[in-house]
Amino acid sequence: MGTPSLRAVLVLAVVLAGILAPRAAFGQPNFIVILADDVGWGDLGANWAETKETPHLDELAAEGMRFVDFHSAASTCSPSRASLLTGRLGVRNGVTHNFAITSVGGLPLNETTLAEVLREAGYSTGAIGKWHLGHHGHHHPSFRGFDYYFGIPYSHDMGCTDTPGYNLPPCPPCPRHGMPARVARKDCYTEVALPLFKNFTIVQQPVNLSSLAARYAEEAARFIQRASNSGRPFFLYLALAHMHVPLGVPPLPPTSGTDIYGAALSEMDALVGRIKRVADSHGKGSTLLWFAGDNGPWAQKCELAGRLGPFVGAWQRQQGGSSAKQTTWEGGHRVPALAYWPGHIPAKQTSRALLSTLDIFPTLVTLAGAALPPNRRFDGLDVSPVLFGWSDVGHKVLLHPNSGAAGKDGEIETLRLAQYKAFYTTGGAMACDGSIGSAEHHQPPLIFNLDRDIQEQEPLDVASREYQAVLPAISRAYAQALEDIATDNVSVADYSKDPAATPCCNAQHVACRCQVPGSHAAMLDHHTERRATWLCL
């Protein structure tokens, strides 16, 4: 082998300098990841012209980068969040469906979270908002790498409140006297009130949903201030209650011209705008802010569900059921996403790279100068070249797991290869009209060309040249993906339940209600052998 020429050495030096110079210039940046709940791709005005309620998010898009082919790692709460914080799909990290209020387990303890990696790299770490990755024992966020936690342990419809907000069907407020009325409908939790935690302490039960957004914003601002005062870089994971039902906006006057969903969307937008201003006030250009959704809209909530934009999953709609949350149709997992980092991420940029919430973990780890945890494989990519505008290339292959609509939980049912999307199983979640699309297995798979058919209306004809040309590559990619997962170091989550695991401020009071709002609250027991103190009847 010959000696490299001087020209080749110089070219390599220039390339390496281009890769390493930005990191050397900004040191360890701060990170804010804002995760919206059940938000639709069309809920962002920059994505969908009909949406008018997101001026602050649209400003973020104008001052940073908007991703138009960005996907959640799953189409429901717990698996999506577990994948964001581990960079691994549920079939690897063990979280394949949602945890309950009585769940004993959570994200397996042998899985390493983004917060743990960044804290080891010198970061101050905080989680504010919805957790939903296990609240009992060492599954609590304070044991998963976060120095500070303020929020609710699961979705805010998983407990009664005195401010039940807007839901379909509506749920009653928490009972105040006597035994809780038992409601046969499974949609409403009436026996245990929704708790609000500050680290290990329940500071309010039931939560006041009307003021929750403001409290999240205040806690986020305080965390940023404390971290800035400490001189350490920080990582803030802000998991919003918006746009999940119940929507906690105040009553609207009949003449307002604003619908309930639009008012809640405006509230979320204002909260994000406030966080951006706070971050900028502590040094504009020192913080990377990444906004994304955890999955698509919850269609069965009708007018209280988000906007899909063009991603309507027309084929599934014809079969019955919803093609949004819980499904592997585009409406279930294609989500709005923005990245803002003045001086580093070019402004007014639209990326068409195929990206995922899975990419947040390896990208932030790289930017922090840290290393990925060993002895496991990752589904996410370091996409910092895309952020910096050096590339617009993302995943060659992206996998979509079943999230409750059809098939086995967490099973890889759908695969994306370039513009092609192959379905090995299809199914529809519950739609607004109550219909459900039954599971159908496809061998050979249904294949859609998303470049021509973004609505997923007409699969390619199996006999067509295009189908026959792309099928071998899809089949190879699918087989390789399954083999890679089968030979990986995979985890298994504990989904067992015990009423003693239910967070309860005072088991002697109906619905676990705290005696006096704001009074000294019960401490979450660190030891599993004392779980009985959390028994709620």
mmCIF file with all atom_site columns, C-alpha atoms in Angstrom, residues 28-184:
data_model
loop_
_atom_site.group_PDB
_atom_site.id
_atom_site.type_symbol
_atom_site.label_atom_id
_atom_site.label_alt_id
_atom_site.label_comp_id
_atom_site.label_asym_id
_atom_site.label_entity_id
_atom_site.label_seq_id
_atom_site.pdbx_PDB_ins_code
_atom_site.Cartn_x
_atom_site.Cartn_y
_atom_site.Cartn_z
_atom_site.occupancy
_atom_site.B_iso_or_equiv
_atom_site.pdbx_formal_charge
_atom_site.auth_seq_id
_atom_site.auth_comp_id
_atom_site.auth_asym_id
_atom_site.auth_atom_id
_atom_site.pdbx_PDB_model_num
ATOM 1   C CA . GLN A 1 28  ? -20.392 21.534 26.561 1.00 0.00 ? 28  GLN A CA 1
ATOM 2   C CA . PRO A 1 29  ? -23.689 23.106 25.507 1.00 0.00 ? 29  PRO A CA 1
ATOM 3   C CA . ASN A 1 30  ? -26.825 23.122 27.606 1.00 0.00 ? 30  ASN A CA 1
ATOM 4   C CA . PHE A 1 31  ? -29.674 20.909 26.386 1.00 0.00 ? 31  PHE A CA 1
ATOM 5   C CA . ILE A 1 32  ? -33.424 21.385 26.664 1.00 0.00 ? 32  ILE A CA 1
ATOM 6   C CA . VAL A 1 33  ? -35.616 18.614 25.249 1.00 0.00 ? 33  VAL A CA 1
ATOM 7   C CA . ILE A 1 34  ? -39.310 19.533 25.179 1.00 0.00 ? 34  ILE A CA 1
ATOM 8   C CA . LEU A 1 35  ? -41.609 16.609 24.509 1.00 0.00 ? 35  LEU A CA 1
ATOM 9   C CA . ALA A 1 36  ? -45.238 17.392 23.683 1.00 0.00 ? 36  ALA A CA 1
ATOM 10  C CA . ASP A 1 37  ? -47.894 14.746 24.297 1.00 0.00 ? 37  ASP A CA 1
ATOM 11  C CA . ASP A 1 38  ? -50.304 13.495 21.590 1.00 0.00 ? 38  ASP A CA 1
ATOM 12  C CA . VAL A 1 39  ? -49.440 16.422 19.322 1.00 0.00 ? 39  VAL A CA 1
ATOM 13  C CA . GLY A 1 40  ? -50.191 16.190 15.607 1.00 0.00 ? 40  GLY A CA 1
ATOM 14  C CA . TRP A 1 41  ? -47.818 17.014 12.769 1.00 0.00 ? 41  TRP A CA 1
ATOM 15  C CA . GLY A 1 42  ? -50.390 19.571 11.626 1.00 0.00 ? 42  GLY A CA 1
ATOM 16  C CA . ASP A 1 43  ? -50.525 21.260 15.044 1.00 0.00 ? 43  ASP A CA 1
ATOM 17  C CA . LEU A 1 44  ? -47.479 23.314 14.092 1.00 0.00 ? 44  LEU A CA 1
ATOM 18  C CA . GLY A 1 45  ? -48.269 26.379 12.019 1.00 0.00 ? 45  GLY A CA 1
ATOM 19  C CA . ALA A 1 46  ? -44.929 26.124 10.225 1.00 0.00 ? 46  ALA A CA 1
ATOM 20  C CA . ASN A 1 47  ? -46.044 22.665 9.031  1.00 0.00 ? 47  ASN A CA 1
ATOM 21  C CA . TRP A 1 48  ? -49.703 23.324 8.316  1.00 0.00 ? 48  TRP A CA 1
ATOM 22  C CA . ALA A 1 49  ? -50.963 26.704 7.144  1.00 0.00 ? 49  ALA A CA 1
ATOM 23  C CA . GLU A 1 50  ? -54.400 26.159 8.682  1.00 0.00 ? 50  GLU A CA 1
ATOM 24  C CA . THR A 1 51  ? -52.881 26.187 12.191 1.00 0.00 ? 51  THR A CA 1
ATOM 25  C CA . LYS A 1 52  ? -52.707 29.701 13.635 1.00 0.00 ? 52  LYS A CA 1
ATOM 26  C CA . GLU A 1 53  ? -52.145 29.059 17.353 1.00 0.00 ? 53  GLU A CA 1
ATOM 27  C CA . THR A 1 54  ? -48.357 28.483 17.411 1.00 0.00 ? 54  THR A CA 1
ATOM 28  C CA . PRO A 1 55  ? -46.527 31.803 16.839 1.00 0.00 ? 55  PRO A CA 1
ATOM 29  C CA . HIS A 1 56  ? -43.726 30.959 19.296 1.00 0.00 ? 56  HIS A CA 1
ATOM 30  C CA . LEU A 1 57  ? -43.112 27.516 17.823 1.00 0.00 ? 57  LEU A CA 1
ATOM 31  C CA . ASP A 1 58  ? -43.209 29.049 14.352 1.00 0.00 ? 58  ASP A CA 1
ATOM 32  C CA . GLU A 1 59  ? -40.608 31.560 15.531 1.00 0.00 ? 59  GLU A CA 1
ATOM 33  C CA . LEU A 1 60  ? -38.441 28.658 16.695 1.00 0.00 ? 60  LEU A CA 1
ATOM 34  C CA . ALA A 1 61  ? -38.783 27.149 13.229 1.00 0.00 ? 61  ALA A CA 1
ATOM 35  C CA . ALA A 1 62  ? -37.796 30.453 11.601 1.00 0.00 ? 62  ALA A CA 1
ATOM 36  C CA . GLU A 1 63  ? -34.768 30.857 13.858 1.00 0.00 ? 63  GLU A CA 1
ATOM 37  C CA . GLY A 1 64  ? -33.677 27.225 13.702 1.00 0.00 ? 64  GLY A CA 1
ATOM 38  C CA . MET A 1 65  ? -34.314 23.984 11.862 1.00 0.00 ? 65  MET A CA 1
ATOM 39  C CA . ARG A 1 66  ? -37.657 22.339 11.118 1.00 0.00 ? 66  ARG A CA 1
ATOM 40  C CA . PHE A 1 67  ? -37.765 18.595 10.510 1.00 0.00 ? 67  PHE A CA 1
ATOM 41  C CA . VAL A 1 68  ? -40.565 17.438 8.225  1.00 0.00 ? 68  VAL A CA 1
ATOM 42  C CA . ASP A 1 69  ? -39.771 13.687 8.181  1.00 0.00 ? 69  ASP A CA 1
ATOM 43  C CA . PHE A 1 70  ? -39.282 13.224 11.924 1.00 0.00 ? 70  PHE A CA 1
ATOM 44  C CA . HIS A 1 71  ? -40.774 10.272 13.824 1.00 0.00 ? 71  HIS A CA 1
ATOM 45  C CA . SER A 1 72  ? -41.476 9.163  17.356 1.00 0.00 ? 72  SER A CA 1
ATOM 46  C CA . ALA A 1 73  ? -39.920 5.816  18.232 1.00 0.00 ? 73  ALA A CA 1
ATOM 47  C CA . ALA A 1 74  ? -43.327 4.412  19.172 1.00 0.00 ? 74  ALA A CA 1
ATOM 48  C CA . SER A 1 75  ? -46.941 5.545  18.909 1.00 0.00 ? 75  SER A CA 1
ATOM 49  C CA . THR A 1 76  ? -47.844 5.537  22.579 1.00 0.00 ? 76  THR A CA 1
ATOM 50  C CA . CYS A 1 77  ? -46.548 7.087  25.802 1.00 0.00 ? 77  CYS A CA 1
ATOM 51  C CA . SER A 1 78  ? -44.230 4.798  27.782 1.00 0.00 ? 78  SER A CA 1
ATOM 52  C CA . PRO A 1 79  ? -42.441 3.112  24.833 1.00 0.00 ? 79  PRO A CA 1
ATOM 53  C CA . SER A 1 80  ? -41.885 6.448  23.099 1.00 0.00 ? 80  SER A CA 1
ATOM 54  C CA . ARG A 1 81  ? -40.347 8.025  26.218 1.00 0.00 ? 81  ARG A CA 1
ATOM 55  C CA . ALA A 1 82  ? -38.221 4.996  27.011 1.00 0.00 ? 82  ALA A CA 1
ATOM 56  C CA . SER A 1 83  ? -36.778 5.066  23.495 1.00 0.00 ? 83  SER A CA 1
ATOM 57  C CA . LEU A 1 84  ? -36.008 8.783  23.657 1.00 0.00 ? 84  LEU A CA 1
ATOM 58  C CA . LEU A 1 85  ? -34.119 8.369  26.931 1.00 0.00 ? 85  LEU A CA 1
ATOM 59  C CA . THR A 1 86  ? -32.212 5.234  25.859 1.00 0.00 ? 86  THR A CA 1
ATOM 60  C CA . GLY A 1 87  ? -31.806 5.597  22.084 1.00 0.00 ? 87  GLY A CA 1
ATOM 61  C CA . ARG A 1 88  ? -33.197 2.049  21.778 1.00 0.00 ? 88  ARG A CA 1
ATOM 62  C CA . LEU A 1 89  ? -36.501 0.627  20.584 1.00 0.00 ? 89  LEU A CA 1
ATOM 63  C CA . GLY A 1 90  ? -38.829 -1.109 23.006 1.00 0.00 ? 90  GLY A CA 1
ATOM 64  C CA . VAL A 1 91  ? -37.832 -4.548 21.730 1.00 0.00 ? 91  VAL A CA 1
ATOM 65  C CA . ARG A 1 92  ? -34.353 -3.740 23.036 1.00 0.00 ? 92  ARG A CA 1
ATOM 66  C CA . ASN A 1 93  ? -35.040 -1.676 26.181 1.00 0.00 ? 93  ASN A CA 1
ATOM 67  C CA . GLY A 1 94  ? -38.010 -3.804 27.279 1.00 0.00 ? 94  GLY A CA 1
ATOM 68  C CA . VAL A 1 95  ? -40.677 -1.079 27.356 1.00 0.00 ? 95  VAL A CA 1
ATOM 69  C CA . THR A 1 96  ? -43.280 -2.221 24.829 1.00 0.00 ? 96  THR A CA 1
ATOM 70  C CA . HIS A 1 97  ? -46.512 -0.775 26.279 1.00 0.00 ? 97  HIS A CA 1
ATOM 71  C CA . ASN A 1 98  ? -47.689 1.652  28.927 1.00 0.00 ? 98  ASN A CA 1
ATOM 72  C CA . PHE A 1 99  ? -47.182 1.335  32.673 1.00 0.00 ? 99  PHE A CA 1
ATOM 73  C CA . ALA A 1 100 ? -50.141 1.565  35.070 1.00 0.00 ? 100 ALA A CA 1
ATOM 74  C CA . ILE A 1 101 ? -50.686 3.447  38.330 1.00 0.00 ? 101 ILE A CA 1
ATOM 75  C CA . THR A 1 102 ? -50.173 0.132  40.128 1.00 0.00 ? 102 THR A CA 1
ATOM 76  C CA . SER A 1 103 ? -47.069 -0.888 38.169 1.00 0.00 ? 103 SER A CA 1
ATOM 77  C CA . VAL A 1 104 ? -44.270 -2.305 40.257 1.00 0.00 ? 104 VAL A CA 1
ATOM 78  C CA . GLY A 1 105 ? -41.704 -2.003 37.486 1.00 0.00 ? 105 GLY A CA 1
ATOM 79  C CA . GLY A 1 106 ? -40.642 0.500  34.873 1.00 0.00 ? 106 GLY A CA 1
ATOM 80  C CA . LEU A 1 107 ? -37.809 1.123  32.455 1.00 0.00 ? 107 LEU A CA 1
ATOM 81  C CA . PRO A 1 108 ? -35.431 -1.761 33.300 1.00 0.00 ? 108 PRO A CA 1
ATOM 82  C CA . LEU A 1 109 ? -32.713 -0.681 35.694 1.00 0.00 ? 109 LEU A CA 1
ATOM 83  C CA . ASN A 1 110 ? -29.956 -2.149 33.505 1.00 0.00 ? 110 ASN A CA 1
ATOM 84  C CA . GLU A 1 111 ? -30.880 0.346  30.765 1.00 0.00 ? 111 GLU A CA 1
ATOM 85  C CA . THR A 1 112 ? -28.792 3.534  30.861 1.00 0.00 ? 112 THR A CA 1
ATOM 86  C CA . THR A 1 113 ? -30.667 6.805  30.436 1.00 0.00 ? 113 THR A CA 1
ATOM 87  C CA . LEU A 1 114 ? -29.504 9.938  28.665 1.00 0.00 ? 114 LEU A CA 1
ATOM 88  C CA . ALA A 1 115 ? -29.599 11.728 32.029 1.00 0.00 ? 115 ALA A CA 1
ATOM 89  C CA . GLU A 1 116 ? -27.203 9.193  33.557 1.00 0.00 ? 116 GLU A CA 1
ATOM 90  C CA . VAL A 1 117 ? -24.711 9.624  30.726 1.00 0.00 ? 117 VAL A CA 1
ATOM 91  C CA . LEU A 1 118 ? -24.869 13.417 30.847 1.00 0.00 ? 118 LEU A CA 1
ATOM 92  C CA . ARG A 1 119 ? -24.664 13.608 34.639 1.00 0.00 ? 119 ARG A CA 1
ATOM 93  C CA . GLU A 1 120 ? -21.532 11.464 34.473 1.00 0.00 ? 120 GLU A CA 1
ATOM 94  C CA . ALA A 1 121 ? -20.195 13.991 31.934 1.00 0.00 ? 121 ALA A CA 1
ATOM 95  C CA . GLY A 1 122 ? -20.658 16.841 34.419 1.00 0.00 ? 122 GLY A CA 1
ATOM 96  C CA . TYR A 1 123 ? -24.196 17.986 33.654 1.00 0.00 ? 123 TYR A CA 1
ATOM 97  C CA . SER A 1 124 ? -26.856 19.158 36.071 1.00 0.00 ? 124 SER A CA 1
ATOM 98  C CA . THR A 1 125 ? -29.944 17.143 35.098 1.00 0.00 ? 125 THR A CA 1
ATOM 99  C CA . GLY A 1 126 ? -33.625 17.872 35.600 1.00 0.00 ? 126 GLY A CA 1
ATOM 100 C CA . ALA A 1 127 ? -36.905 16.261 34.575 1.00 0.00 ? 127 ALA A CA 1
ATOM 101 C CA . ILE A 1 128 ? -40.103 18.294 34.677 1.00 0.00 ? 128 ILE A CA 1
ATOM 102 C CA . GLY A 1 129 ? -43.500 16.947 33.647 1.00 0.00 ? 129 GLY A CA 1
ATOM 103 C CA . LYS A 1 130 ? -44.831 13.525 32.804 1.00 0.00 ? 130 LYS A CA 1
ATOM 104 C CA . TRP A 1 131 ? -42.576 10.538 33.536 1.00 0.00 ? 131 TRP A CA 1
ATOM 105 C CA . HIS A 1 132 ? -44.546 7.311  32.785 1.00 0.00 ? 132 HIS A CA 1
ATOM 106 C CA . LEU A 1 133 ? -41.501 5.046  33.007 1.00 0.00 ? 133 LEU A CA 1
ATOM 107 C CA . GLY A 1 134 ? -42.189 3.616  36.447 1.00 0.00 ? 134 GLY A CA 1
ATOM 108 C CA . HIS A 1 135 ? -42.683 5.499  39.695 1.00 0.00 ? 135 HIS A CA 1
ATOM 109 C CA . HIS A 1 136 ? -42.161 2.784  42.282 1.00 0.00 ? 136 HIS A CA 1
ATOM 110 C CA . GLY A 1 137 ? -38.876 2.207  44.064 1.00 0.00 ? 137 GLY A CA 1
ATOM 111 C CA . HIS A 1 138 ? -35.771 2.746  41.951 1.00 0.00 ? 138 HIS A CA 1
ATOM 112 C CA . HIS A 1 139 ? -37.789 3.354  38.792 1.00 0.00 ? 139 HIS A CA 1
ATOM 113 C CA . HIS A 1 140 ? -38.542 6.873  40.035 1.00 0.00 ? 140 HIS A CA 1
ATOM 114 C CA . PRO A 1 141 ? -36.763 9.530  37.896 1.00 0.00 ? 141 PRO A CA 1
ATOM 115 C CA . SER A 1 142 ? -34.568 10.575 40.822 1.00 0.00 ? 142 SER A CA 1
ATOM 116 C CA . PHE A 1 143 ? -32.917 7.156  40.533 1.00 0.00 ? 143 PHE A CA 1
ATOM 117 C CA . ARG A 1 144 ? -32.623 7.340  36.733 1.00 0.00 ? 144 ARG A CA 1
ATOM 118 C CA . GLY A 1 145 ? -30.041 10.093 36.440 1.00 0.00 ? 145 GLY A CA 1
ATOM 119 C CA . PHE A 1 146 ? -32.055 13.195 37.259 1.00 0.00 ? 146 PHE A CA 1
ATOM 120 C CA . ASP A 1 147 ? -30.815 15.514 40.002 1.00 0.00 ? 147 ASP A CA 1
ATOM 121 C CA . TYR A 1 148 ? -34.207 17.189 40.185 1.00 0.00 ? 148 TYR A CA 1
ATOM 122 C CA . TYR A 1 149 ? -37.732 16.060 39.376 1.00 0.00 ? 149 TYR A CA 1
ATOM 123 C CA . PHE A 1 150 ? -41.031 17.940 39.386 1.00 0.00 ? 150 PHE A CA 1
ATOM 124 C CA . GLY A 1 151 ? -44.048 16.425 37.716 1.00 0.00 ? 151 GLY A CA 1
ATOM 125 C CA . ILE A 1 152 ? -46.643 13.686 37.485 1.00 0.00 ? 152 ILE A CA 1
ATOM 126 C CA . PRO A 1 153 ? -45.699 9.988  37.397 1.00 0.00 ? 153 PRO A CA 1
ATOM 127 C CA . TYR A 1 154 ? -47.909 9.080  34.425 1.00 0.00 ? 154 TYR A CA 1
ATOM 128 C CA . SER A 1 155 ? -50.519 10.597 32.096 1.00 0.00 ? 155 SER A CA 1
ATOM 129 C CA . HIS A 1 156 ? -52.754 13.195 33.708 1.00 0.00 ? 156 HIS A CA 1
ATOM 130 C CA . ASP A 1 157 ? -55.912 11.281 32.835 1.00 0.00 ? 157 ASP A CA 1
ATOM 131 C CA . MET A 1 158 ? -54.711 8.432  35.083 1.00 0.00 ? 158 MET A CA 1
ATOM 132 C CA . GLY A 1 159 ? -56.142 9.928  38.268 1.00 0.00 ? 159 GLY A CA 1
ATOM 133 C CA . CYS A 1 160 ? -59.028 12.133 39.280 1.00 0.00 ? 160 CYS A CA 1
ATOM 134 C CA . THR A 1 161 ? -58.644 15.850 39.936 1.00 0.00 ? 161 THR A CA 1
ATOM 135 C CA . ASP A 1 162 ? -60.786 18.693 41.271 1.00 0.00 ? 162 ASP A CA 1
ATOM 136 C CA . THR A 1 163 ? -60.254 20.407 37.912 1.00 0.00 ? 163 THR A CA 1
ATOM 137 C CA . PRO A 1 164 ? -61.114 17.623 35.454 1.00 0.00 ? 164 PRO A CA 1
ATOM 138 C CA . GLY A 1 165 ? -60.912 19.844 32.363 1.00 0.00 ? 165 GLY A CA 1
ATOM 139 C CA . TYR A 1 166 ? -62.159 18.772 28.951 1.00 0.00 ? 166 TYR A CA 1
ATOM 140 C CA . ASN A 1 167 ? -62.284 15.114 27.963 1.00 0.00 ? 167 ASN A CA 1
ATOM 141 C CA . LEU A 1 168 ? -64.432 12.844 25.816 1.00 0.00 ? 168 LEU A CA 1
ATOM 142 C CA . PRO A 1 169 ? -66.326 11.382 27.486 1.00 0.00 ? 169 PRO A CA 1
ATOM 143 C CA . PRO A 1 170 ? -66.057 13.833 30.420 1.00 0.00 ? 170 PRO A CA 1
ATOM 144 C CA . CYS A 1 171 ? -64.785 12.497 33.741 1.00 0.00 ? 171 CYS A CA 1
ATOM 145 C CA . PRO A 1 172 ? -66.076 13.543 37.167 1.00 0.00 ? 172 PRO A CA 1
ATOM 146 C CA . PRO A 1 173 ? -63.976 15.414 39.738 1.00 0.00 ? 173 PRO A CA 1
ATOM 147 C CA . CYS A 1 174 ? -62.424 13.601 42.680 1.00 0.00 ? 174 CYS A CA 1
ATOM 148 C CA . PRO A 1 175 ? -64.822 12.641 45.440 1.00 0.00 ? 175 PRO A CA 1
ATOM 149 C CA . ARG A 1 176 ? -64.506 14.713 48.605 1.00 0.00 ? 176 ARG A CA 1
ATOM 150 C CA . HIS A 1 177 ? -66.553 12.790 51.137 1.00 0.00 ? 177 HIS A CA 1
ATOM 151 C CA . GLY A 1 178 ? -67.328 9.163  51.767 1.00 0.00 ? 178 GLY A CA 1
ATOM 152 C CA . MET A 1 179 ? -66.240 6.353  49.507 1.00 0.00 ? 179 MET A CA 1
ATOM 153 C CA . PRO A 1 180 ? -65.449 7.059  45.861 1.00 0.00 ? 180 PRO A CA 1
ATOM 154 C CA . ALA A 1 181 ? -68.304 6.395  43.489 1.00 0.00 ? 181 ALA A CA 1
ATOM 155 C CA . ARG A 1 182 ? -67.359 3.478  41.281 1.00 0.00 ? 182 ARG A CA 1
ATOM 156 C CA . VAL A 1 183 ? -67.704 4.290  37.608 1.00 0.00 ? 183 VAL A CA 1
ATOM 157 C CA . ALA A 1 184 ? -68.076 1.291  35.351 1.00 0.00 ? 184 ALA A CA 1
#
